[in-house]
Amino acid sequence: MTTAVRSAHEALACPTCHDPLEAEAAALRCVSCGRSYGARGGIWDFAPDLASQPGLAQRFMEAPAIVSIYERWFRPTLTRLVSPLRYDEEERYLERWLGATTGAMLDLACGTGRYTRWLGERAGDRAVLGLDLSRAMLLEAHRRAAAVGRFDLTFARGSALALPITSGALGAVCSFGALHLFPDPPLAIAEIGRALAPGGRFVCLTVARAPSGALRPLEQAFSRAASLRFFERDALTRWLGAAGLEALDLTQQGAMLLFAARKR
Ligand SMILES: C[S@@+](CC[C@H](N)C(=O)[O-])C[C@H]1O[C@@H](n2cnc3c(N)ncnc32)[C@H](O)[C@@H]1O
C-alpha cells in the first residue's frame, strides 16, 4: 500500500514548479506560476516549448512510417535482435515487480501505449497516464486505445526530465525501452523518485553496456550516431540510490536490462 493518489488526473501538476493545476477554458493553468497547458486531439501538452530532442533515434520515434509499424513489428524485432525477450516475458517481469502496488501509475515514454493499456487492465484506466515526447506516438496510442473503447486512459505529451506530476503522487512508474533515449538519464530517474510515493515501484527495461572491450567501439559509434546510451549496473544502482530508490532486482537478458526499484 502506498499513499499515492488514485487517478492520473489527480497526479497531474505543473512540470516546472510541481504545483497544482486548475482548469481554465480548454487548458490547465498552474496555480503558482500561471503557465498554461493546452490539449490537442485529446492529448495534454506539458512541453509546448520543446519541439523534440536531438538524435536520430528520437527522429525515428517521430516518423509516421515507423510509428505505424512500431508496436507490431519494429519494437519486437529490434528487441529480439539483441535479446531473447518477448512481450509476454516483459509483462511477467512487470507483473512480478509491480507487486501489490496501487494508486496512480505512469507509463513513461509510452510510445503507442502498449503498456499503458496493460497497466489500465491491472489498475483501472482512470489510474493510468501515458506520457511521451513524440506527438506521433501519442496520437497512435490514443487511436489504439479508442479503437478498443479505452477512453478513460490519459495521454499527455511531456518530457521525462520534467514530469508533470505532483511529488509523491504515484504508486508506480513503468518505463520500457526508453531510458537509453533520454538526454539525461540520472535526471529522469531523479524525477521518477520525486514523483513516486513511499513504497511505490519503478520497473524499467533498457539497454546494457557491452561487457567486452571488443564490442565497445561499435557501441560508441552507434551511441554517437543515434544519440543512444548504454548502461552499467553500478551507474544505474547509484542513480537509483541518489533518487531515494532502492534497487530490488537487476536482470540482464542479452543486451537488454530489466530492473525494478522501490521508493524508500
Ligand atoms: C522505443 S519507444 C518505447 C515505447 C514503449 N514504452 C515500448 O516499450 O514499446 C521510446 C519512446 O521514448 C520516447 N522518448 C524519448 N525521449 C523522451 C523524453 N525525453 N521524454 C519522454 N519521452 C521520450 C520516444 O518518443 C518513444 O516513444
PDB file of C-alpha atoms and ligand atoms in Angstrom:
ATOM      1  CA  MET A   1       0.000   0.000   0.000  1.00  0.00           C
ATOM      2  CA  THR A   2       1.304   3.496  -0.833  1.00  0.00           C
ATOM      3  CA  THR A   3      -0.051   6.979  -0.200  1.00  0.00           C
ATOM      4  CA  ALA A   4      -0.333   7.526  -3.948  1.00  0.00           C
ATOM      5  CA  VAL A   5      -3.336   9.394  -5.325  1.00  0.00           C
ATOM      6  CA  ARG A   6      -5.963   7.279  -7.091  1.00  0.00           C
ATOM      7  CA  SER A   7      -6.364   8.805 -10.529  1.00  0.00           C
ATOM      8  CA  ALA A   8      -3.989  10.026 -13.233  1.00  0.00           C
ATOM      9  CA  HIS A   9      -5.757  13.404 -13.256  1.00  0.00           C
ATOM     10  CA  GLU A  10      -5.215  13.908  -9.526  1.00  0.00           C
ATOM     11  CA  ALA A  11      -1.496  13.258 -10.054  1.00  0.00           C
ATOM     12  CA  LEU A  12      -1.046  15.926 -12.744  1.00  0.00           C
ATOM     13  CA  ALA A  13       0.928  19.050 -11.805  1.00  0.00           C
ATOM     14  CA  CYS A  14       2.925  21.820 -13.408  1.00  0.00           C
ATOM     15  CA  PRO A  15       6.147  20.292 -14.825  1.00  0.00           C
ATOM     16  CA  THR A  16       8.075  23.448 -13.890  1.00  0.00           C
ATOM     17  CA  CYS A  17       7.093  24.038 -10.251  1.00  0.00           C
ATOM     18  CA  HIS A  18       5.149  20.808  -9.465  1.00  0.00           C
ATOM     19  CA  ASP A  19       2.251  22.825  -8.074  1.00  0.00           C
ATOM     20  CA  PRO A  20      -1.438  22.060  -8.759  1.00  0.00           C
ATOM     21  CA  LEU A  21      -3.235  22.900 -11.987  1.00  0.00           C
ATOM     22  CA  GLU A  22      -6.686  24.393 -12.345  1.00  0.00           C
ATOM     23  CA  ALA A  23      -8.985  24.025 -15.329  1.00  0.00           C
ATOM     24  CA  GLU A  24      -9.239  27.220 -17.345  1.00  0.00           C
ATOM     25  CA  ALA A  25     -11.331  27.156 -20.546  1.00  0.00           C
ATOM     26  CA  ALA A  26      -9.713  24.363 -22.641  1.00  0.00           C
ATOM     27  CA  ALA A  27      -6.425  24.469 -20.717  1.00  0.00           C
ATOM     28  CA  LEU A  28      -4.834  23.600 -17.388  1.00  0.00           C
ATOM     29  CA  ARG A  29      -3.204  26.530 -15.610  1.00  0.00           C
ATOM     30  CA  CYS A  30      -0.617  26.330 -12.828  1.00  0.00           C
ATOM     31  CA  VAL A  31      -1.951  27.987  -9.678  1.00  0.00           C
ATOM     32  CA  SER A  32       1.579  29.192  -8.748  1.00  0.00           C
ATOM     33  CA  CYS A  33       3.498  30.196 -11.861  1.00  0.00           C
ATOM     34  CA  GLY A  34       0.490  30.791 -14.149  1.00  0.00           C
ATOM     35  CA  ARG A  35       1.856  28.696 -17.034  1.00  0.00           C
ATOM     36  CA  SER A  36      -0.924  27.279 -19.164  1.00  0.00           C
ATOM     37  CA  TYR A  37      -1.026  23.846 -20.844  1.00  0.00           C
ATOM     38  CA  GLY A  38      -3.449  23.097 -23.653  1.00  0.00           C
ATOM     39  CA  ALA A  39      -4.722  19.896 -25.274  1.00  0.00           C
ATOM     40  CA  ARG A  40      -4.833  18.838 -28.910  1.00  0.00           C
ATOM     41  CA  GLY A  41      -6.584  15.723 -30.188  1.00  0.00           C
ATOM     42  CA  GLY A  42      -7.328  14.593 -26.615  1.00  0.00           C
ATOM     43  CA  ILE A  43      -3.656  14.873 -25.560  1.00  0.00           C
ATOM     44  CA  TRP A  44      -2.432  17.395 -22.973  1.00  0.00           C
ATOM     45  CA  ASP A  45       0.820  19.132 -23.914  1.00  0.00           C
ATOM     46  CA  PHE A  46       3.119  19.752 -20.949  1.00  0.00           C
ATOM     47  CA  ALA A  47       6.125  20.582 -23.126  1.00  0.00           C
ATOM     48  CA  PRO A  48       4.745  23.205 -25.534  1.00  0.00           C
ATOM     49  CA  ASP A  49       8.160  24.869 -25.889  1.00  0.00           C
ATOM     50  CA  LEU A  50      10.048  21.631 -26.573  1.00  0.00           C
ATOM     51  CA  ALA A  51       9.558  20.596 -30.208  1.00  0.00           C
ATOM     52  CA  SER A  52      11.687  17.454 -29.872  1.00  0.00           C
ATOM     53  CA  GLN A  53      15.154  16.420 -28.696  1.00  0.00           C
ATOM     54  CA  PRO A  54      18.318  15.836 -30.720  1.00  0.00           C
ATOM     55  CA  GLY A  55      19.243  12.445 -32.156  1.00  0.00           C
ATOM     56  CA  LEU A  56      18.455  10.009 -34.919  1.00  0.00           C
ATOM     57  CA  ALA A  57      16.736   7.560 -32.554  1.00  0.00           C
ATOM     58  CA  GLN A  58      14.200  10.186 -31.491  1.00  0.00           C
ATOM     59  CA  ARG A  59      13.652  11.228 -35.128  1.00  0.00           C
ATOM     60  CA  PHE A  60      12.651   7.604 -35.783  1.00  0.00           C
ATOM     61  CA  MET A  61      10.221   7.776 -32.841  1.00  0.00           C
ATOM     62  CA  GLU A  62       8.509  10.735 -34.502  1.00  0.00           C
ATOM     63  CA  ALA A  63       8.390   9.388 -38.060  1.00  0.00           C
ATOM     64  CA  PRO A  64       4.832   8.363 -39.021  1.00  0.00           C
ATOM     65  CA  ALA A  65       6.147   5.430 -41.114  1.00  0.00           C
ATOM     66  CA  ILE A  66       7.920   3.946 -38.055  1.00  0.00           C
ATOM     67  CA  VAL A  67       5.057   4.748 -35.685  1.00  0.00           C
ATOM     68  CA  SER A  68       2.589   2.864 -37.891  1.00  0.00           C
ATOM     69  CA  ILE A  69       4.631  -0.380 -37.684  1.00  0.00           C
ATOM     70  CA  TYR A  70       6.142   0.251 -34.266  1.00  0.00           C
ATOM     71  CA  GLU A  71       4.127  -1.941 -31.908  1.00  0.00           C
ATOM     72  CA  ARG A  72       3.592  -4.947 -34.129  1.00  0.00           C
ATOM     73  CA  TRP A  73       6.920  -5.135 -35.990  1.00  0.00           C
ATOM     74  CA  PHE A  74       9.562  -2.547 -35.150  1.00  0.00           C
ATOM     75  CA  ARG A  75       9.726  -2.917 -31.354  1.00  0.00           C
ATOM     76  CA  PRO A  76       9.553  -6.744 -31.101  1.00  0.00           C
ATOM     77  CA  THR A  77      12.009  -7.199 -33.990  1.00  0.00           C
ATOM     78  CA  LEU A  78      14.597  -4.801 -32.542  1.00  0.00           C
ATOM     79  CA  THR A  79      14.285  -6.328 -29.066  1.00  0.00           C
ATOM     80  CA  ARG A  80      14.649  -9.866 -30.440  1.00  0.00           C
ATOM     81  CA  LEU A  81      17.752  -8.891 -32.402  1.00  0.00           C
ATOM     82  CA  VAL A  82      19.644  -8.191 -29.186  1.00  0.00           C
ATOM     83  CA  SER A  83      17.932 -10.358 -26.550  1.00  0.00           C
ATOM     84  CA  PRO A  84      15.684 -13.387 -26.060  1.00  0.00           C
ATOM     85  CA  LEU A  85      12.944 -11.191 -24.547  1.00  0.00           C
ATOM     86  CA  ARG A  86       9.387 -11.236 -25.865  1.00  0.00           C
ATOM     87  CA  TYR A  87       6.412  -9.077 -24.902  1.00  0.00           C
ATOM     88  CA  ASP A  88       4.933 -11.818 -22.691  1.00  0.00           C
ATOM     89  CA  GLU A  89       8.180 -12.105 -20.706  1.00  0.00           C
ATOM     90  CA  GLU A  90       8.319  -8.321 -20.283  1.00  0.00           C
ATOM     91  CA  GLU A  91       4.739  -8.431 -18.992  1.00  0.00           C
ATOM     92  CA  ARG A  92       5.605 -11.171 -16.494  1.00  0.00           C
ATOM     93  CA  TYR A  93       8.502  -9.104 -15.200  1.00  0.00           C
ATOM     94  CA  LEU A  94       6.288  -6.034 -14.858  1.00  0.00           C
ATOM     95  CA  GLU A  95       3.562  -8.036 -13.099  1.00  0.00           C
ATOM     96  CA  ARG A  96       6.054  -9.563 -10.707  1.00  0.00           C
ATOM     97  CA  TRP A  97       7.810  -6.342  -9.699  1.00  0.00           C
ATOM     98  CA  LEU A  98       4.781  -4.063  -9.507  1.00  0.00           C
ATOM     99  CA  GLY A  99       3.804  -6.360  -6.662  1.00  0.00           C
ATOM    100  CA  ALA A 100       0.724  -5.212  -4.772  1.00  0.00           C
ATOM    101  CA  THR A 101       1.176  -1.572  -5.862  1.00  0.00           C
ATOM    102  CA  THR A 102      -1.977   0.515  -6.050  1.00  0.00           C
ATOM    103  CA  GLY A 103      -2.789   4.107  -6.996  1.00  0.00           C
ATOM    104  CA  ALA A 104      -1.953   6.279  -9.975  1.00  0.00           C
ATOM    105  CA  MET A 105       0.542   4.839 -12.456  1.00  0.00           C
ATOM    106  CA  LEU A 106       2.729   6.429 -15.102  1.00  0.00           C
ATOM    107  CA  ASP A 107       3.775   4.707 -18.319  1.00  0.00           C
ATOM    108  CA  LEU A 108       6.792   6.898 -19.009  1.00  0.00           C
ATOM    109  CA  ALA A 109       7.726   7.165 -22.693  1.00  0.00           C
ATOM    110  CA  CYS A 110       4.618   5.159 -23.518  1.00  0.00           C
ATOM    111  CA  GLY A 111       5.128   5.096 -27.304  1.00  0.00           C
ATOM    112  CA  THR A 112       1.992   3.639 -28.886  1.00  0.00           C
ATOM    113  CA  GLY A 113       0.641   2.783 -25.435  1.00  0.00           C
ATOM    114  CA  ARG A 114       1.012  -0.995 -25.280  1.00  0.00           C
ATOM    115  CA  TYR A 115       1.981  -0.890 -21.610  1.00  0.00           C
ATOM    116  CA  THR A 116      -0.404   1.999 -20.851  1.00  0.00           C
ATOM    117  CA  ARG A 117      -3.266  -0.302 -21.870  1.00  0.00           C
ATOM    118  CA  TRP A 118      -1.691  -3.179 -19.912  1.00  0.00           C
ATOM    119  CA  LEU A 119      -1.404  -1.054 -16.754  1.00  0.00           C
ATOM    120  CA  GLY A 120      -5.006   0.090 -17.226  1.00  0.00           C
ATOM    121  CA  GLU A 121      -6.180  -3.530 -17.220  1.00  0.00           C
ATOM    122  CA  ARG A 122      -4.392  -4.036 -13.925  1.00  0.00           C
ATOM    123  CA  ALA A 123      -5.071  -0.744 -12.107  1.00  0.00           C
ATOM    124  CA  GLY A 124      -8.162   0.605 -13.907  1.00  0.00           C
ATOM    125  CA  ASP A 125      -7.877   3.009 -16.836  1.00  0.00           C
ATOM    126  CA  ARG A 126      -8.556   6.143 -14.765  1.00  0.00           C
ATOM    127  CA  ALA A 127      -5.431   5.453 -12.726  1.00  0.00           C
ATOM    128  CA  VAL A 128      -3.053   5.441 -15.703  1.00  0.00           C
ATOM    129  CA  LEU A 129      -1.192   8.193 -17.543  1.00  0.00           C
ATOM    130  CA  GLY A 130       0.812   7.516 -20.715  1.00  0.00           C
ATOM    131  CA  LEU A 131       3.437  10.238 -21.219  1.00  0.00           C
ATOM    132  CA  ASP A 132       5.705  10.657 -24.226  1.00  0.00           C
ATOM    133  CA  LEU A 133       7.570  13.370 -26.101  1.00  0.00           C
ATOM    134  CA  SER A 134       6.534  12.187 -29.572  1.00  0.00           C
ATOM    135  CA  ARG A 135       3.195  13.580 -30.733  1.00  0.00           C
ATOM    136  CA  ALA A 136       3.037  10.940 -33.494  1.00  0.00           C
ATOM    137  CA  MET A 137       3.431   8.116 -30.938  1.00  0.00           C
ATOM    138  CA  LEU A 138       0.804   9.674 -28.669  1.00  0.00           C
ATOM    139  CA  LEU A 139      -1.738  10.091 -31.463  1.00  0.00           C
ATOM    140  CA  GLU A 140      -1.293   6.416 -32.310  1.00  0.00           C
ATOM    141  CA  ALA A 141      -1.559   5.459 -28.609  1.00  0.00           C
ATOM    142  CA  HIS A 142      -4.775   7.474 -28.340  1.00  0.00           C
ATOM    143  CA  ARG A 143      -6.156   5.935 -31.556  1.00  0.00           C
ATOM    144  CA  ARG A 144      -5.346   2.379 -30.437  1.00  0.00           C
ATOM    145  CA  ALA A 145      -6.898   2.909 -27.003  1.00  0.00           C
ATOM    146  CA  ALA A 146     -10.045   4.461 -28.502  1.00  0.00           C
ATOM    147  CA  ALA A 147     -10.341   1.611 -31.020  1.00  0.00           C
ATOM    148  CA  VAL A 148     -10.865  -0.815 -28.126  1.00  0.00           C
ATOM    149  CA  GLY A 149     -13.102   1.531 -26.112  1.00  0.00           C
ATOM    150  CA  ARG A 150     -10.438   2.575 -23.594  1.00  0.00           C
ATOM    151  CA  PHE A 151     -11.492   6.231 -23.307  1.00  0.00           C
ATOM    152  CA  ASP A 152     -10.509   6.640 -19.638  1.00  0.00           C
ATOM    153  CA  LEU A 153      -6.767   6.274 -20.191  1.00  0.00           C
ATOM    154  CA  THR A 154      -4.992   9.652 -20.067  1.00  0.00           C
ATOM    155  CA  PHE A 155      -2.286  10.521 -22.606  1.00  0.00           C
ATOM    156  CA  ALA A 156      -0.037  13.547 -22.350  1.00  0.00           C
ATOM    157  CA  ARG A 157       2.965  14.991 -24.117  1.00  0.00           C
ATOM    158  CA  GLY A 158       5.867  15.857 -21.853  1.00  0.00           C
ATOM    159  CA  SER A 159       9.489  15.239 -21.020  1.00  0.00           C
ATOM    160  CA  ALA A 160      10.913  12.566 -18.762  1.00  0.00           C
ATOM    161  CA  LEU A 161      13.245  15.286 -17.465  1.00  0.00           C
ATOM    162  CA  ALA A 162      10.391  17.444 -16.126  1.00  0.00           C
ATOM    163  CA  LEU A 163       7.455  15.224 -15.193  1.00  0.00           C
ATOM    164  CA  PRO A 164       4.045  16.945 -14.981  1.00  0.00           C
ATOM    165  CA  ILE A 165       3.382  15.095 -11.733  1.00  0.00           C
ATOM    166  CA  THR A 166       2.854  16.127  -8.106  1.00  0.00           C
ATOM    167  CA  SER A 167       5.704  14.979  -5.853  1.00  0.00           C
ATOM    168  CA  GLY A 168       4.888  11.675  -4.145  1.00  0.00           C
ATOM    169  CA  ALA A 169       1.650  11.136  -6.107  1.00  0.00           C
ATOM    170  CA  LEU A 170       2.378   7.891  -7.966  1.00  0.00           C
ATOM    171  CA  GLY A 171       2.094   4.254  -6.927  1.00  0.00           C
ATOM    172  CA  ALA A 172       4.179   3.044  -9.855  1.00  0.00           C
ATOM    173  CA  VAL A 173       6.197   4.076 -12.885  1.00  0.00           C
ATOM    174  CA  CYS A 174       6.822   1.733 -15.790  1.00  0.00           C
ATOM    175  CA  SER A 175       9.336   2.834 -18.406  1.00  0.00           C
ATOM    176  CA  PHE A 176      10.135   0.266 -21.055  1.00  0.00           C
ATOM    177  CA  GLY A 177      12.502   0.755 -23.977  1.00  0.00           C
ATOM    178  CA  ALA A 178      13.225   4.413 -23.353  1.00  0.00           C
ATOM    179  CA  LEU A 179      15.731   5.299 -20.582  1.00  0.00           C
ATOM    180  CA  HIS A 180      18.541   5.000 -23.162  1.00  0.00           C
ATOM    181  CA  LEU A 181      16.868   7.698 -25.297  1.00  0.00           C
ATOM    182  CA  PHE A 182      16.566  10.287 -22.532  1.00  0.00           C
ATOM    183  CA  PRO A 183      19.236  13.031 -22.804  1.00  0.00           C
ATOM    184  CA  ASP A 184      19.930  12.930 -19.041  1.00  0.00           C
ATOM    185  CA  PRO A 185      19.073   9.505 -17.524  1.00  0.00           C
ATOM    186  CA  PRO A 186      20.098  10.353 -13.912  1.00  0.00           C
ATOM    187  CA  LEU A 187      17.799  13.396 -14.040  1.00  0.00           C
ATOM    188  CA  ALA A 188      14.938  11.245 -15.388  1.00  0.00           C
ATOM    189  CA  ILE A 189      15.491   8.755 -12.541  1.00  0.00           C
ATOM    190  CA  ALA A 190      15.554  11.636 -10.026  1.00  0.00           C
ATOM    191  CA  GLU A 191      12.215  12.817 -11.455  1.00  0.00           C
ATOM    192  CA  ILE A 192      10.769   9.309 -11.090  1.00  0.00           C
ATOM    193  CA  GLY A 193      11.995   9.206  -7.470  1.00  0.00           C
ATOM    194  CA  ARG A 194      10.352  12.578  -6.832  1.00  0.00           C
ATOM    195  CA  ALA A 195       7.024  11.506  -8.364  1.00  0.00           C
ATOM    196  CA  LEU A 196       6.711   8.172  -6.523  1.00  0.00           C
ATOM    197  CA  ALA A 197       5.006   7.804  -3.158  1.00  0.00           C
ATOM    198  CA  PRO A 198       6.942   5.949  -0.420  1.00  0.00           C
ATOM    199  CA  GLY A 199       6.769   2.231  -1.230  1.00  0.00           C
ATOM    200  CA  GLY A 200       5.975   2.992  -4.909  1.00  0.00           C
ATOM    201  CA  ARG A 201       7.658   0.907  -7.596  1.00  0.00           C
ATOM    202  CA  PHE A 202       9.727   1.740 -10.672  1.00  0.00           C
ATOM    203  CA  VAL A 203      10.063  -1.021 -13.277  1.00  0.00           C
ATOM    204  CA  CYS A 204      12.301  -0.415 -16.285  1.00  0.00           C
ATOM    205  CA  LEU A 205      13.572  -2.079 -19.456  1.00  0.00           C
ATOM    206  CA  THR A 206      16.627  -0.553 -21.091  1.00  0.00           C
ATOM    207  CA  VAL A 207      19.916  -1.465 -22.780  1.00  0.00           C
ATOM    208  CA  ALA A 208      23.061  -2.780 -21.124  1.00  0.00           C
ATOM    209  CA  ARG A 209      26.596  -1.684 -21.854  1.00  0.00           C
ATOM    210  CA  ALA A 210      28.538  -4.424 -23.687  1.00  0.00           C
ATOM    211  CA  PRO A 211      30.752  -6.343 -21.257  1.00  0.00           C
ATOM    212  CA  SER A 212      33.714  -6.930 -23.559  1.00  0.00           C
ATOM    213  CA  GLY A 213      36.213  -4.426 -24.926  1.00  0.00           C
ATOM    214  CA  ALA A 214      35.755  -5.755 -28.462  1.00  0.00           C
ATOM    215  CA  LEU A 215      32.149  -4.533 -28.717  1.00  0.00           C
ATOM    216  CA  ARG A 216      32.790  -1.153 -27.118  1.00  0.00           C
ATOM    217  CA  PRO A 217      33.927   0.745 -30.275  1.00  0.00           C
ATOM    218  CA  LEU A 218      30.808  -0.472 -32.111  1.00  0.00           C
ATOM    219  CA  GLU A 219      28.668   0.576 -29.174  1.00  0.00           C
ATOM    220  CA  GLN A 220      30.293   4.012 -29.078  1.00  0.00           C
ATOM    221  CA  ALA A 221      29.798   4.545 -32.822  1.00  0.00           C
ATOM    222  CA  PHE A 222      26.152   3.505 -32.541  1.00  0.00           C
ATOM    223  CA  SER A 223      25.696   5.677 -29.487  1.00  0.00           C
ATOM    224  CA  ARG A 224      27.087   8.758 -31.269  1.00  0.00           C
ATOM    225  CA  ALA A 225      25.149   8.124 -34.486  1.00  0.00           C
ATOM    226  CA  ALA A 226      21.784   7.524 -32.839  1.00  0.00           C
ATOM    227  CA  SER A 227      22.119   9.509 -29.554  1.00  0.00           C
ATOM    228  CA  LEU A 228      21.584   6.360 -27.538  1.00  0.00           C
ATOM    229  CA  ARG A 229      23.049   5.466 -24.152  1.00  0.00           C
ATOM    230  CA  PHE A 230      24.128   2.066 -22.784  1.00  0.00           C
ATOM    231  CA  PHE A 231      24.094   1.384 -19.050  1.00  0.00           C
ATOM    232  CA  GLU A 232      26.264  -0.317 -16.468  1.00  0.00           C
ATOM    233  CA  ARG A 233      24.660  -1.834 -13.391  1.00  0.00           C
ATOM    234  CA  ASP A 234      26.783   0.232 -10.997  1.00  0.00           C
ATOM    235  CA  ALA A 235      25.755   3.551 -12.530  1.00  0.00           C
ATOM    236  CA  LEU A 236      22.071   2.579 -12.503  1.00  0.00           C
ATOM    237  CA  THR A 237      22.245   1.463  -8.874  1.00  0.00           C
ATOM    238  CA  ARG A 238      23.994   4.728  -7.945  1.00  0.00           C
ATOM    239  CA  TRP A 239      21.404   6.894  -9.745  1.00  0.00           C
ATOM    240  CA  LEU A 240      18.546   4.941  -8.154  1.00  0.00           C
ATOM    241  CA  GLY A 241      20.065   5.418  -4.693  1.00  0.00           C
ATOM    242  CA  ALA A 242      20.516   9.164  -5.278  1.00  0.00           C
ATOM    243  CA  ALA A 243      16.819   9.355  -6.258  1.00  0.00           C
ATOM    244  CA  GLY A 244      15.707   7.718  -2.992  1.00  0.00           C
ATOM    245  CA  LEU A 245      15.039   4.394  -4.712  1.00  0.00           C
ATOM    246  CA  GLU A 246      16.192   1.003  -3.501  1.00  0.00           C
ATOM    247  CA  ALA A 247      17.126  -1.460  -6.272  1.00  0.00           C
ATOM    248  CA  LEU A 248      15.120  -4.689  -5.876  1.00  0.00           C
ATOM    249  CA  ASP A 249      16.284  -6.560  -8.971  1.00  0.00           C
ATOM    250  CA  LEU A 250      18.535  -6.153 -11.983  1.00  0.00           C
ATOM    251  CA  THR A 251      18.308  -8.858 -14.649  1.00  0.00           C
ATOM    252  CA  GLN A 252      20.208  -8.933 -17.923  1.00  0.00           C
ATOM    253  CA  GLN A 253      18.730 -10.709 -20.959  1.00  0.00           C
ATOM    254  CA  GLY A 254      21.178 -10.467 -23.843  1.00  0.00           C
ATOM    255  CA  ALA A 255      21.774  -6.761 -24.389  1.00  0.00           C
ATOM    256  CA  MET A 256      18.626  -5.738 -22.506  1.00  0.00           C
ATOM    257  CA  LEU A 257      18.484  -4.859 -18.808  1.00  0.00           C
ATOM    258  CA  LEU A 258      15.334  -5.208 -16.747  1.00  0.00           C
ATOM    259  CA  PHE A 259      15.339  -3.635 -13.326  1.00  0.00           C
ATOM    260  CA  ALA A 260      12.955  -2.840 -10.506  1.00  0.00           C
ATOM    261  CA  ALA A 261      13.228  -0.418  -7.604  1.00  0.00           C
ATOM    262  CA  ARG A 262      11.158   0.751  -4.645  1.00  0.00           C
ATOM    263  CA  LYS A 263      10.840   4.273  -3.265  1.00  0.00           C
ATOM    264  CA  ARG A 264      12.135   4.319   0.298  1.00  0.00           C
TER     265      ARG A 264
HETATM  266  C1  LIG B   1      11.358   2.736 -28.097  1.00  0.00           C
HETATM  267  S1  LIG B   1       9.958   3.699 -27.595  1.00  0.00           S
HETATM  268  C2  LIG B   1       9.295   2.764 -26.227  1.00  0.00           C
HETATM  269  C3  LIG B   1       7.793   2.765 -26.236  1.00  0.00           C
HETATM  270  C4  LIG B   1       7.139   1.801 -25.251  1.00  0.00           C
HETATM  271  N1  LIG B   1       7.416   2.171 -23.874  1.00  0.00           N
HETATM  272  C5  LIG B   1       7.549   0.391 -25.514  1.00  0.00           C
HETATM  273  O1  LIG B   1       8.019  -0.300 -24.577  1.00  0.00           O
HETATM  274  O2  LIG B   1       7.381  -0.074 -26.635  1.00  0.00           O
HETATM  275  C6  LIG B   1      10.759   5.032 -26.789  1.00  0.00           C
HETATM  276  C7  LIG B   1       9.844   6.222 -26.529  1.00  0.00           C
HETATM  277  O3  LIG B   1      10.542   7.165 -25.721  1.00  0.00           O
HETATM  278  C8  LIG B   1      10.071   8.440 -26.061  1.00  0.00           C
HETATM  279  N2  LIG B   1      11.009   9.458 -25.534  1.00  0.00           N
HETATM  280  C9  LIG B   1      12.276   9.678 -25.900  1.00  0.00           C
HETATM  281  N3  LIG B   1      12.808  10.681 -25.188  1.00  0.00           N
HETATM  282  C10 LIG B   1      11.842  11.108 -24.331  1.00  0.00           C
HETATM  283  C11 LIG B   1      11.793  12.114 -23.319  1.00  0.00           C
HETATM  284  N4  LIG B   1      12.842  12.897 -23.051  1.00  0.00           N
HETATM  285  N5  LIG B   1      10.662  12.255 -22.613  1.00  0.00           N
HETATM  286  C12 LIG B   1       9.574  11.465 -22.883  1.00  0.00           C
HETATM  287  N6  LIG B   1       9.567  10.503 -23.827  1.00  0.00           N
HETATM  288  C13 LIG B   1      10.682  10.314 -24.544  1.00  0.00           C
HETATM  289  C14 LIG B   1      10.025   8.373 -27.582  1.00  0.00           C
HETATM  290  O4  LIG B   1       9.250   9.393 -28.135  1.00  0.00           O
HETATM  291  C15 LIG B   1       9.474   6.975 -27.800  1.00  0.00           C
HETATM  292  O5  LIG B   1       8.082   6.974 -27.962  1.00  0.00           O
END
